CSV table of C-alpha atoms and ligand atoms in Angstrom, one decimal:
chain,number,residue,atom,x,y,z
A,1,MET,CA,-10.0,10.2,-24.8
A,2,ASN,CA,-11.4,9.5,-21.4
A,3,HIS,CA,-15.2,9.9,-21.1
A,4,ASP,CA,-15.5,8.3,-17.7
A,5,TYR,CA,-15.8,10.7,-14.8
A,6,ILE,CA,-17.7,11.5,-11.7
A,7,ASP,CA,-18.9,15.1,-10.8
A,8,LEU,CA,-18.9,16.0,-7.1
A,9,GLN,CA,-20.8,19.1,-6.0
A,10,PRO,CA,-19.6,21.2,-3.0
A,11,VAL,CA,-20.5,19.5,0.3
A,12,THR,CA,-21.4,21.7,3.3
A,13,HIS,CA,-21.1,19.1,6.0
A,14,VAL,CA,-19.7,15.6,6.5
A,15,GLN,CA,-20.6,13.2,9.3
A,16,GLY,CA,-21.1,9.5,9.8
A,17,THR,CA,-19.4,6.1,10.2
A,18,VAL,CA,-17.5,4.1,7.6
A,19,ARG,CA,-16.7,0.5,7.8
A,20,LEU,CA,-13.3,0.2,6.1
A,21,PRO,CA,-12.4,-2.5,3.5
A,22,GLY,CA,-9.6,-4.8,4.4
A,23,SER,CA,-5.9,-3.7,4.4
A,24,LYS,CA,-4.2,-4.2,1.0
A,25,SER,CA,-0.8,-4.6,2.6
A,26,ILE,CA,-2.1,-7.2,5.1
A,27,SER,CA,-4.3,-9.0,2.6
A,28,ASN,CA,-1.6,-9.7,0.0
A,29,ARG,CA,1.0,-10.7,2.7
A,30,ILE,CA,-1.4,-13.1,4.3
A,31,LEU,CA,-2.3,-14.7,0.9
A,32,LEU,CA,1.3,-15.5,0.1
A,33,LEU,CA,2.1,-16.6,3.6
A,34,ALA,CA,-1.0,-18.9,3.7
A,35,ALA,CA,0.0,-20.4,0.3
A,36,LEU,CA,3.6,-21.1,1.6
A,37,SER,CA,2.5,-22.5,4.9
A,38,GLN,CA,1.8,-26.0,6.2
A,39,GLY,CA,-2.0,-26.5,6.7
A,40,ASP,CA,-5.1,-24.7,5.7
A,41,VAL,CA,-5.7,-21.0,6.5
A,42,ASP,CA,-9.1,-19.3,6.8
A,43,ILE,CA,-8.8,-15.6,6.1
A,44,ILE,CA,-11.6,-13.3,7.3
A,45,ASP,CA,-12.3,-9.9,5.7
A,46,LEU,CA,-9.7,-10.1,2.9
A,47,LEU,CA,-9.8,-7.0,0.8
A,48,ALA,CA,-11.7,-7.5,-2.5
A,49,SER,CA,-10.0,-5.3,-5.0
A,50,ASP,CA,-7.7,-5.3,-8.1
A,51,ASP,CA,-4.5,-5.8,-6.1
A,52,THR,CA,-5.8,-8.8,-4.2
A,53,ALA,CA,-7.5,-10.2,-7.3
A,54,VAL,CA,-4.1,-10.4,-9.1
A,55,MET,CA,-2.6,-12.2,-6.1
A,56,LEU,CA,-5.5,-14.7,-5.9
A,57,ALA,CA,-5.3,-15.3,-9.6
A,58,ALA,CA,-1.6,-15.8,-9.5
A,59,LEU,CA,-1.9,-18.3,-6.6
A,60,ARG,CA,-4.5,-20.3,-8.6
A,61,SER,CA,-2.2,-20.3,-11.7
A,62,LEU,CA,0.6,-21.7,-9.5
A,63,GLY,CA,-1.7,-24.5,-8.4
A,64,VAL,CA,-2.5,-23.2,-4.9
A,65,GLU,CA,-6.1,-24.1,-4.1
A,66,TRP,CA,-8.4,-21.5,-2.5
A,67,SER,CA,-12.1,-20.9,-2.2
A,68,GLU,CA,-14.4,-18.1,-1.0
A,69,GLU,CA,-17.4,-18.5,1.3
A,70,ALA,CA,-20.0,-15.9,2.3
A,71,THR,CA,-20.8,-16.4,6.0
A,72,ALA,CA,-22.7,-14.6,8.7
A,73,ILE,CA,-19.4,-13.0,9.9
A,74,GLY,CA,-18.3,-11.9,6.5
A,75,THR,CA,-16.4,-13.5,3.6
A,76,ILE,CA,-14.0,-16.2,4.4
A,77,HIS,CA,-11.2,-17.3,2.0
A,78,HIS,CA,-10.0,-20.8,2.6
A,79,VAL,CA,-6.4,-21.3,1.3
A,80,LYS,CA,-4.7,-24.7,1.2
A,81,GLY,CA,-1.1,-24.2,2.1
A,82,VAL,CA,1.5,-26.0,-0.1
A,83,ALA,CA,4.3,-26.0,2.4
A,84,GLY,CA,6.7,-24.2,0.0
A,85,VAL,CA,6.2,-26.7,-2.8
A,86,LEU,CA,4.2,-25.1,-5.7
A,87,PRO,CA,2.2,-27.7,-7.8
A,88,ASN,CA,2.7,-25.8,-11.1
A,89,LYS,CA,6.3,-25.4,-12.1
A,90,SER,CA,5.6,-22.9,-14.9
A,91,ALA,CA,3.1,-20.1,-15.2
A,92,ASP,CA,2.6,-16.7,-16.8
A,93,LEU,CA,1.4,-14.2,-14.2
A,94,PHE,CA,-0.4,-10.9,-14.7
A,95,MET,CA,0.4,-8.6,-11.7
A,96,GLY,CA,-1.6,-5.5,-12.7
A,97,ASN,CA,0.0,-2.6,-10.8
A,98,ALA,CA,0.2,-4.4,-7.5
A,99,GLY,CA,3.6,-3.8,-5.8
A,100,THR,CA,2.5,-6.0,-2.9
A,101,ALA,CA,1.9,-8.9,-5.3
A,102,ILE,CA,4.8,-8.7,-7.8
A,103,ARG,CA,7.7,-8.0,-5.4
A,104,PRO,CA,7.0,-10.8,-2.8
A,105,LEU,CA,6.0,-13.3,-5.6
A,106,THR,CA,9.1,-12.6,-7.5
A,107,ALA,CA,11.2,-13.5,-4.5
A,108,ALA,CA,9.1,-16.6,-3.7
A,109,LEU,CA,9.3,-17.9,-7.3
A,110,ALA,CA,13.0,-17.1,-7.7
A,111,VAL,CA,13.8,-19.0,-4.6
A,112,ILE,CA,11.5,-22.0,-5.2
A,113,GLY,CA,12.5,-22.2,-8.9
A,114,GLY,CA,10.6,-23.1,-12.0
A,115,ASP,CA,9.8,-21.4,-15.3
A,116,TYR,CA,7.7,-18.3,-14.6
A,117,THR,CA,7.0,-14.9,-16.3
A,118,LEU,CA,5.6,-11.9,-14.4
A,119,HIS,CA,4.2,-8.8,-16.1
A,120,GLY,CA,1.7,-6.0,-15.4
A,121,VAL,CA,0.1,-2.9,-16.7
A,122,PRO,CA,2.4,-0.5,-18.6
A,123,ARG,CA,3.1,1.5,-15.4
A,124,MET,CA,4.2,-1.6,-13.7
A,125,HIS,CA,6.9,-1.9,-16.3
A,126,GLU,CA,8.2,1.5,-15.2
A,127,ARG,CA,8.2,0.7,-11.5
A,128,PRO,CA,11.7,-0.4,-10.3
A,129,ILE,CA,12.4,-4.0,-9.1
A,130,GLY,CA,16.2,-4.1,-9.9
A,131,ASP,CA,17.3,-3.8,-6.2
A,132,LEU,CA,15.3,-7.0,-5.4
A,133,VAL,CA,16.5,-8.9,-8.5
A,134,ASP,CA,20.1,-7.9,-7.8
A,135,ALA,CA,19.8,-9.2,-4.2
A,136,LEU,CA,18.2,-12.5,-5.3
A,137,ASN,CA,20.6,-13.1,-8.2
A,138,ALA,CA,23.7,-12.3,-6.1
A,139,ALA,CA,22.5,-15.1,-3.9
A,140,GLY,CA,22.1,-17.6,-6.7
A,141,THR,CA,18.7,-17.2,-8.3
A,142,ASN,CA,18.1,-16.9,-12.0
A,143,VAL,CA,15.9,-13.9,-12.7
A,144,ASP,CA,16.0,-12.1,-16.1
A,145,TYR,CA,14.5,-9.0,-17.5
A,146,THR,CA,12.5,-9.4,-20.8
A,147,GLY,CA,12.0,-5.7,-21.3
A,148,ASN,CA,14.1,-2.9,-19.7
A,149,PRO,CA,16.8,-3.9,-17.2
A,150,GLY,CA,15.7,-3.1,-13.7
A,151,TYR,CA,12.0,-3.3,-14.4
A,152,PRO,CA,9.3,-6.0,-15.1
A,153,PRO,CA,8.5,-8.0,-17.1
A,154,LEU,CA,10.6,-10.8,-15.6
A,155,HIS,CA,11.5,-14.3,-16.5
A,156,ILE,CA,12.3,-16.6,-13.6
A,157,LYS,CA,14.2,-19.8,-14.2
A,158,GLN,CA,15.7,-22.4,-11.9
A,159,GLY,CA,18.5,-21.1,-9.8
A,160,LYS,CA,20.3,-22.3,-6.7
A,161,ILE,CA,20.8,-20.2,-3.6
A,162,HIS,CA,24.4,-20.6,-2.3
A,163,ALA,CA,24.6,-17.5,-0.1
A,164,GLN,CA,23.9,-17.4,3.7
A,165,ARG,CA,23.9,-13.6,3.6
A,166,LEU,CA,21.8,-11.4,1.3
A,167,SER,CA,21.9,-7.7,1.0
A,168,VAL,CA,19.4,-5.3,-0.5
A,169,ARG,CA,19.0,-1.6,-1.0
A,170,GLY,CA,16.3,-0.1,1.1
A,171,ASP,CA,16.0,3.4,-0.3
A,172,VAL,CA,13.7,2.9,-3.3
A,173,SER,CA,11.0,0.6,-1.9
A,174,SER,CA,10.7,-1.2,1.4
A,175,GLN,CA,8.8,-3.9,-0.5
A,176,PHE,CA,12.2,-5.4,-1.6
A,177,LEU,CA,13.2,-6.1,2.0
A,178,THR,CA,9.6,-7.3,2.7
A,179,ALA,CA,9.9,-9.8,-0.2
A,180,LEU,CA,13.2,-11.2,1.1
A,181,LEU,CA,12.0,-11.5,4.6
A,182,MET,CA,8.9,-13.4,3.5
A,183,VAL,CA,11.0,-16.0,1.6
A,184,ALA,CA,13.9,-16.2,4.1
A,185,PRO,CA,12.5,-19.3,6.0
A,186,LEU,CA,12.5,-21.2,2.6
A,187,LEU,CA,16.3,-20.4,2.4
A,188,ALA,CA,17.1,-21.0,6.1
A,189,ARG,CA,16.6,-24.8,5.9
A,190,GLU,CA,20.0,-25.9,7.2
A,191,HIS,CA,21.7,-22.6,8.2
A,192,ALA,CA,20.7,-19.2,9.4
A,193,ILE,CA,20.0,-16.5,6.7
A,194,THR,CA,20.9,-12.9,7.3
A,195,ILE,CA,19.6,-10.0,5.2
A,196,ASP,CA,21.6,-6.8,5.4
A,197,VAL,CA,20.0,-3.5,4.3
A,198,ILE,CA,22.3,-1.2,2.3
A,199,GLY,CA,21.7,2.5,2.7
A,200,GLU,CA,18.7,4.1,4.2
A,201,LEU,CA,15.5,2.1,4.7
A,202,ILE,CA,12.3,3.9,3.7
A,203,SER,CA,8.7,3.2,4.7
A,204,LYS,CA,9.8,1.3,7.8
A,205,PRO,CA,6.4,0.7,9.3
A,206,TYR,CA,5.7,-1.6,6.3
A,207,ILE,CA,8.5,-3.8,7.5
A,208,GLU,CA,6.8,-4.0,10.9
A,209,ILE,CA,3.7,-5.3,9.2
A,210,THR,CA,5.8,-7.9,7.5
A,211,LEU,CA,7.5,-9.0,10.7
A,212,ASN,CA,4.3,-9.1,12.6
A,213,LEU,CA,2.5,-11.3,10.0
A,214,VAL,CA,5.5,-13.6,9.5
A,215,ARG,CA,5.5,-14.1,13.3
A,216,ARG,CA,1.7,-15.0,13.2
A,217,PHE,CA,2.7,-17.7,10.8
A,218,GLY,CA,5.2,-19.1,13.2
A,219,VAL,CA,8.5,-17.6,12.1
A,220,GLN,CA,10.7,-15.5,14.3
A,221,VAL,CA,13.1,-12.9,12.8
A,222,ALA,CA,15.9,-11.4,14.9
A,223,GLN,CA,16.4,-7.7,14.1
A,224,ASP,CA,19.5,-5.6,14.5
A,225,GLY,CA,18.0,-2.1,14.2
A,226,TRP,CA,16.9,-1.5,10.7
A,227,SER,CA,20.1,-2.7,9.1
A,228,SER,CA,20.1,-6.5,9.5
A,229,PHE,CA,17.6,-9.3,9.9
A,230,THR,CA,18.4,-12.9,10.8
A,231,ILE,CA,16.2,-16.0,10.5
A,232,GLU,CA,17.4,-19.1,12.4
A,233,PRO,CA,17.3,-22.4,10.5
A,234,GLY,CA,14.5,-24.9,10.7
A,235,GLN,CA,11.5,-22.6,10.9
A,236,VAL,CA,8.6,-23.3,8.6
A,237,TYR,CA,5.4,-21.3,8.0
A,238,GLN,CA,2.6,-22.9,10.0
A,239,SER,CA,-1.1,-22.1,9.5
A,240,PRO,CA,-2.4,-19.8,12.3
A,241,GLY,CA,-5.8,-21.5,11.6
A,242,THR,CA,-8.0,-18.5,11.2
A,243,ILE,CA,-6.6,-15.0,10.6
A,244,HIS,CA,-8.5,-11.7,10.4
A,245,VAL,CA,-7.6,-8.8,8.1
A,246,GLU,CA,-7.9,-5.4,9.8
A,247,GLY,CA,-9.4,-2.4,7.9
A,248,ASP,CA,-7.1,-0.4,5.6
A,249,ALA,CA,-5.5,2.5,7.4
A,250,SER,CA,-4.5,4.2,4.2
A,251,SER,CA,-8.2,4.1,3.0
A,252,ALA,CA,-9.1,5.5,6.4
A,253,SER,CA,-7.1,8.7,5.7
A,254,TYR,CA,-9.7,10.1,3.3
A,255,PHE,CA,-12.6,9.9,5.8
A,256,LEU,CA,-10.5,11.2,8.7
A,257,ALA,CA,-9.4,14.1,6.6
A,258,ALA,CA,-13.0,14.7,5.6
A,259,GLY,CA,-14.0,14.9,9.3
A,260,ALA,CA,-11.0,17.2,10.0
A,261,ILE,CA,-11.8,19.5,7.1
A,262,GLY,CA,-15.6,19.5,7.0
A,263,GLY,CA,-16.9,19.3,10.5
A,264,GLY,CA,-17.5,15.7,11.4
A,265,PRO,CA,-17.4,13.7,13.5
A,266,VAL,CA,-16.5,11.0,10.9
A,267,ARG,CA,-15.6,7.7,12.4
A,268,VAL,CA,-13.8,4.8,10.6
A,269,GLU,CA,-14.2,1.3,11.9
A,270,GLY,CA,-11.7,-1.5,11.3
A,271,VAL,CA,-8.5,0.3,12.5
A,272,GLY,CA,-7.6,1.9,15.8
A,273,ARG,CA,-5.0,1.7,18.6
A,274,GLN,CA,-4.5,-2.0,18.1
A,275,SER,CA,-3.6,-1.6,14.4
A,276,ILE,CA,-0.4,-3.1,13.0
A,277,GLN,CA,-0.4,-0.5,10.1
A,278,GLY,CA,1.9,2.5,10.3
A,279,ASP,CA,-0.7,4.6,8.4
A,280,VAL,CA,-2.8,4.9,11.6
A,281,ARG,CA,-0.2,7.6,12.4
A,282,PHE,CA,-1.9,9.7,9.8
A,283,ALA,CA,-4.3,10.6,12.6
A,284,ALA,CA,-1.4,12.2,14.6
A,285,ALA,CA,-0.5,14.4,11.6
A,286,LEU,CA,-4.1,15.6,11.4
A,287,GLU,CA,-4.0,16.3,15.1
A,288,GLN,CA,-0.9,18.3,14.5
A,289,MET,CA,-3.0,20.3,12.0
A,290,GLY,CA,-5.5,21.0,14.7
A,291,ALA,CA,-8.1,18.4,14.2
A,292,THR,CA,-9.7,16.6,17.1
A,293,ILE,CA,-8.9,12.8,17.0
A,294,VAL,CA,-10.4,10.2,19.3
A,295,MET,CA,-9.3,6.6,19.1
A,296,GLY,CA,-10.6,3.2,20.3
A,297,ASP,CA,-9.1,-0.2,19.9
A,298,ASN,CA,-10.7,-0.7,16.5
A,299,TRP,CA,-12.0,2.8,15.5
A,300,ILE,CA,-10.8,6.3,14.9
A,301,GLU,CA,-12.9,9.5,14.8
A,302,ALA,CA,-11.9,12.9,13.4
A,303,SER,CA,-13.7,16.3,13.6
A,304,SER,CA,-12.8,19.9,13.0
A,305,ASN,CA,-11.8,22.2,15.8
A,306,GLY,CA,-11.3,25.5,14.0
A,307,PRO,CA,-9.5,26.0,10.6
A,308,LEU,CA,-6.7,23.6,10.0
A,309,LYS,CA,-3.1,24.7,10.7
A,310,ALA,CA,-0.4,24.3,8.1
A,311,ILE,CA,2.1,21.5,8.7
A,312,ASP,CA,5.8,21.0,7.9
A,313,ALA,CA,6.9,17.5,8.5
A,314,ASP,CA,8.8,14.3,7.4
A,315,PHE,CA,6.3,11.8,5.9
A,316,ASN,CA,8.6,9.0,5.0
A,317,HIS,CA,6.9,6.7,7.5
A,318,ILE,CA,3.4,7.1,5.9
A,319,PRO,CA,4.0,7.7,2.2
A,320,ASP,CA,0.5,6.6,1.1
A,321,ALA,CA,-1.6,8.5,3.7
A,322,ALA,CA,0.7,11.5,3.2
A,323,MET,CA,-1.0,12.2,-0.1
A,324,THR,CA,-4.1,13.0,1.9
A,325,ILE,CA,-2.2,15.6,3.9
A,326,ALA,CA,-1.3,17.4,0.6
A,327,ILE,CA,-5.1,17.8,0.1
A,328,ALA,CA,-5.8,18.8,3.7
A,329,ALA,CA,-3.2,21.5,3.1
A,330,LEU,CA,-5.7,23.2,0.8
A,331,TYR,CA,-7.7,24.0,3.9
A,332,ALA,CA,-4.9,25.2,6.1
A,333,ASP,CA,-4.0,28.6,7.3
A,334,GLY,CA,-0.6,28.8,5.5
A,335,THR,CA,2.0,26.9,3.5
A,336,SER,CA,2.5,23.2,4.3
A,337,THR,CA,5.6,21.2,3.4
A,338,LEU,CA,5.7,17.4,3.0
A,339,ARG,CA,9.3,16.2,3.2
A,340,ASN,CA,11.2,12.9,2.5
A,341,ILE,CA,8.7,11.5,0.1
A,342,ALA,CA,10.9,10.7,-2.9
A,343,SER,CA,9.2,7.2,-3.2
A,344,TRP,CA,6.1,9.1,-4.5
A,345,ARG,CA,7.9,9.3,-7.8
A,346,VAL,CA,8.0,5.6,-8.4
A,347,LYS,CA,4.5,4.6,-7.3
A,348,GLU,CA,1.2,4.3,-9.4
A,349,THR,CA,2.3,7.4,-11.2
A,350,ASP,CA,4.9,10.1,-10.4
A,351,ARG,CA,2.8,11.3,-7.5
A,352,ILE,CA,4.8,14.4,-6.7
A,353,ALA,CA,4.3,15.7,-10.3
A,354,ALA,CA,0.7,14.5,-10.5
A,355,MET,CA,-0.2,16.1,-7.1
A,356,ALA,CA,1.5,19.4,-8.1
A,357,THR,CA,-0.3,19.5,-11.4
A,358,GLU,CA,-3.8,18.8,-10.0
A,359,LEU,CA,-3.5,21.0,-6.9
A,360,ARG,CA,-2.6,23.9,-9.2
A,361,LYS,CA,-5.8,23.3,-11.1
A,362,LEU,CA,-7.7,24.1,-7.9
A,363,GLY,CA,-5.7,27.4,-7.5
A,364,ALA,CA,-3.0,26.3,-5.1
A,365,THR,CA,0.6,27.5,-5.4
A,366,VAL,CA,2.8,24.4,-5.4
A,367,GLU,CA,6.5,23.9,-5.3
A,368,GLU,CA,8.0,20.5,-6.0
A,369,GLY,CA,11.4,19.0,-5.5
A,370,ALA,CA,13.0,15.6,-5.9
A,371,ASP,CA,11.7,14.5,-2.5
A,372,PHE,CA,9.3,17.2,-1.2
A,373,ILE,CA,6.1,19.1,-2.1
A,374,ARG,CA,5.1,22.5,-0.7
A,375,VAL,CA,1.5,23.6,-0.9
A,376,THR,CA,0.1,27.1,-0.4
A,377,PRO,CA,-3.7,27.2,-0.6
A,378,PRO,CA,-5.5,29.8,-2.7
A,379,ALA,CA,-7.8,32.4,-1.3
A,380,ALA,CA,-10.7,30.4,-2.7
A,381,LEU,CA,-10.7,27.0,-4.4
A,382,GLY,CA,-11.8,27.1,-8.0
A,383,PRO,CA,-13.7,24.4,-9.9
A,384,ALA,CA,-11.5,21.9,-11.7
A,385,THR,CA,-11.4,18.7,-13.8
A,386,ILE,CA,-9.0,16.4,-12.0
A,387,ASP,CA,-6.9,13.8,-13.9
A,388,THR,CA,-6.1,10.7,-11.9
A,389,TYR,CA,-3.2,9.0,-13.8
A,390,ASP,CA,-4.6,5.6,-13.1
A,391,ASP,CA,-3.8,6.2,-9.4
A,392,HIS,CA,-6.5,5.3,-6.9
A,393,ARG,CA,-5.1,7.7,-4.4
A,394,MET,CA,-5.3,10.6,-6.7
A,395,ALA,CA,-9.0,9.9,-7.3
A,396,MET,CA,-9.7,9.4,-3.6
A,397,CYS,CA,-7.6,12.4,-2.4
A,398,PHE,CA,-9.2,14.9,-4.8
A,399,SER,CA,-12.8,14.0,-3.9
A,400,LEU,CA,-12.0,15.9,-0.7
A,401,ALA,CA,-11.7,19.2,-2.6
A,402,SER,CA,-15.5,19.2,-2.8
A,403,LEU,CA,-15.8,19.7,1.0
A,404,ASP,CA,-16.5,23.0,2.6
A,405,GLY,CA,-13.8,23.7,5.2
A,406,LEU,CA,-13.7,26.3,8.0
A,407,ALA,CA,-11.0,28.4,6.4
A,408,ARG,CA,-12.3,28.1,2.8
A,409,LYS,CA,-15.2,26.5,0.9
A,410,GLY,CA,-15.0,23.5,-1.3
A,411,THR,CA,-15.5,23.5,-5.0
A,412,ALA,CA,-17.2,21.5,-7.7
A,413,VAL,CA,-14.7,18.8,-9.0
A,414,ARG,CA,-14.9,16.4,-11.9
A,415,ILE,CA,-12.8,13.3,-11.2
A,416,ASN,CA,-11.7,11.6,-14.4
A,417,ASP,CA,-11.5,7.8,-14.5
A,418,PRO,CA,-12.9,7.3,-11.0
A,419,LYS,CA,-12.9,3.5,-11.4
A,420,CYS,CA,-9.1,3.5,-10.8
A,421,VAL,CA,-10.1,3.4,-7.1
A,422,GLY,CA,-10.6,-0.4,-7.8
A,423,LYS,CA,-7.0,-0.9,-7.0
A,424,THR,CA,-7.7,-0.8,-3.3
A,425,PHE,CA,-11.2,0.5,-2.6
A,426,PRO,CA,-13.8,-0.3,-5.3
A,427,GLU,CA,-16.7,1.2,-3.3
A,428,TYR,CA,-14.9,4.4,-2.4
A,429,PHE,CA,-17.3,6.9,-4.0
A,430,ALA,CA,-20.4,5.3,-2.5
A,431,ALA,CA,-18.7,5.4,1.0
A,432,PHE,CA,-17.8,9.1,0.4
A,433,ALA,CA,-21.3,10.0,-0.7
A,434,ALA,CA,-22.7,8.4,2.5
A,435,ILE,CA,-20.8,10.8,4.8
A,436,ALA,CA,-21.5,13.9,2.6
A,437,LYS,CA,-24.6,15.6,4.1
B,501,LIG,O1,4.7,-3.1,1.8
B,501,LIG,C1,3.6,-2.6,1.5
B,501,LIG,O2,2.5,-3.1,1.7
B,501,LIG,C2,3.7,-1.2,1.0
B,501,LIG,C3,4.8,-0.4,1.1
B,501,LIG,C4,4.9,1.0,0.6
B,501,LIG,O3,5.7,1.0,-0.5
B,501,LIG,P1,7.3,1.5,-0.5
B,501,LIG,O4,8.0,0.6,0.5
B,501,LIG,O5,7.6,1.3,-1.9
B,501,LIG,O6,7.3,2.9,-0.1
B,501,LIG,C5,3.5,1.5,0.3
B,501,LIG,O7,3.6,2.7,-0.4
B,501,LIG,C6,2.7,0.6,-0.5
B,501,LIG,O8,1.4,1.1,-0.8
B,501,LIG,C7,2.4,-0.7,0.3
B,502,LIG,C1,2.1,2.5,-3.6
B,502,LIG,C2,0.9,1.8,-3.6
B,502,LIG,O1,0.8,0.6,-4.1
B,502,LIG,P1,1.8,-0.7,-4.3
B,502,LIG,O2,1.4,-1.7,-3.3
B,502,LIG,O3,1.4,-1.1,-5.7
B,502,LIG,O4,3.2,-0.2,-4.2
B,502,LIG,C3,-0.3,2.4,-3.0
B,502,LIG,O5,-1.3,1.7,-2.8
B,502,LIG,O6,-0.4,3.6,-2.8
């Protein structure tokens, strides 16, 4: 039985400015790159959340030293790079439900070698990792499953990479390719390493984040479209000195949607035109739905400009922020279809099923398929108790159903287990309350 919930009353107007927490994707990549690099790294504005906590704890268990300092310009994390040589050769690592922690760490530990176990929450043990393990073991590492084949928990032992070419499937999660790209310089000591992508690559903008950050740590990757990536030998990760984490563009989506649905303007600070995150393109989807979007280098502002228009589009490039579109669809003038989102089914929960179930509670008509969801709004939203499936994005998305839109009014919603937002945005409900007028 779950007795923990938050009740949200209908909100007639939203307006204000939100300073975003740091990007999860950038934070966890930078932490691992900093640990692997030569020299010390100062990280400004690292995200403080469950997903980064598990990465920080894992690095400490592996013997990587880091400390945290509160300064006038924000929190700085000092990480002492170990230049690819981990002090602790054995460790048992709890990875929570953080895909951005377990996938790259598995690759790093498999390549470096030792005696390591990695496990997580029950859902983590249902999230696939087989394509990554297959790619690594085919190249000579020694990674075993201790539960179900293809899924964590994992046991990593000493292996020896003999291959100069690795191949990985790209159609279940882009994080497998990200993981291999991050460890490629450790393999490319004497000869170049090439990584081939088998099949379609999903979630491509996350690979751009990886390549961008790897470059910031001094490593160049040659790219042949999205099908092959080559790392020339002799490149080692070098500390960039100080590195700043931009705001989280996926977290921005809730506030931008709020502005688009419920009046606005709502401004988010921490991401903008200069962002390296693909999820800033969520703003373009809102614009397509009729919202007014204004963007600066480091901020984005959304406001409504008449009732939202229904949308029918491919959302493969922004799988996380696309969940917010499924909620904005409740306020649109017709049926919206979100296509090419099969990866939703293997994330924090089966997000296509969860989204369909909870949208129906509000009165929407929902059709779901293997890789799409189609949402037709009801004449009027009805009050509902929303289950969140231990999925931060379900909790954050459904808070928006309390907002009055121009086409239809919001409703009272009870959000069960609201603390699940801790995965990426522990202060979410306070930030939401601050823009609700
Ligand atoms: O690399 C990353 O930082 C991420 C990649 C995406 O996953 P998939 O590649 O599995 O779609 C995204 O959904 C996840 O939240 C973060
Ligand atoms: C899919 C997500 O997380 P993960 O990094 O665990 O894959 C997400 O944050 O929406």
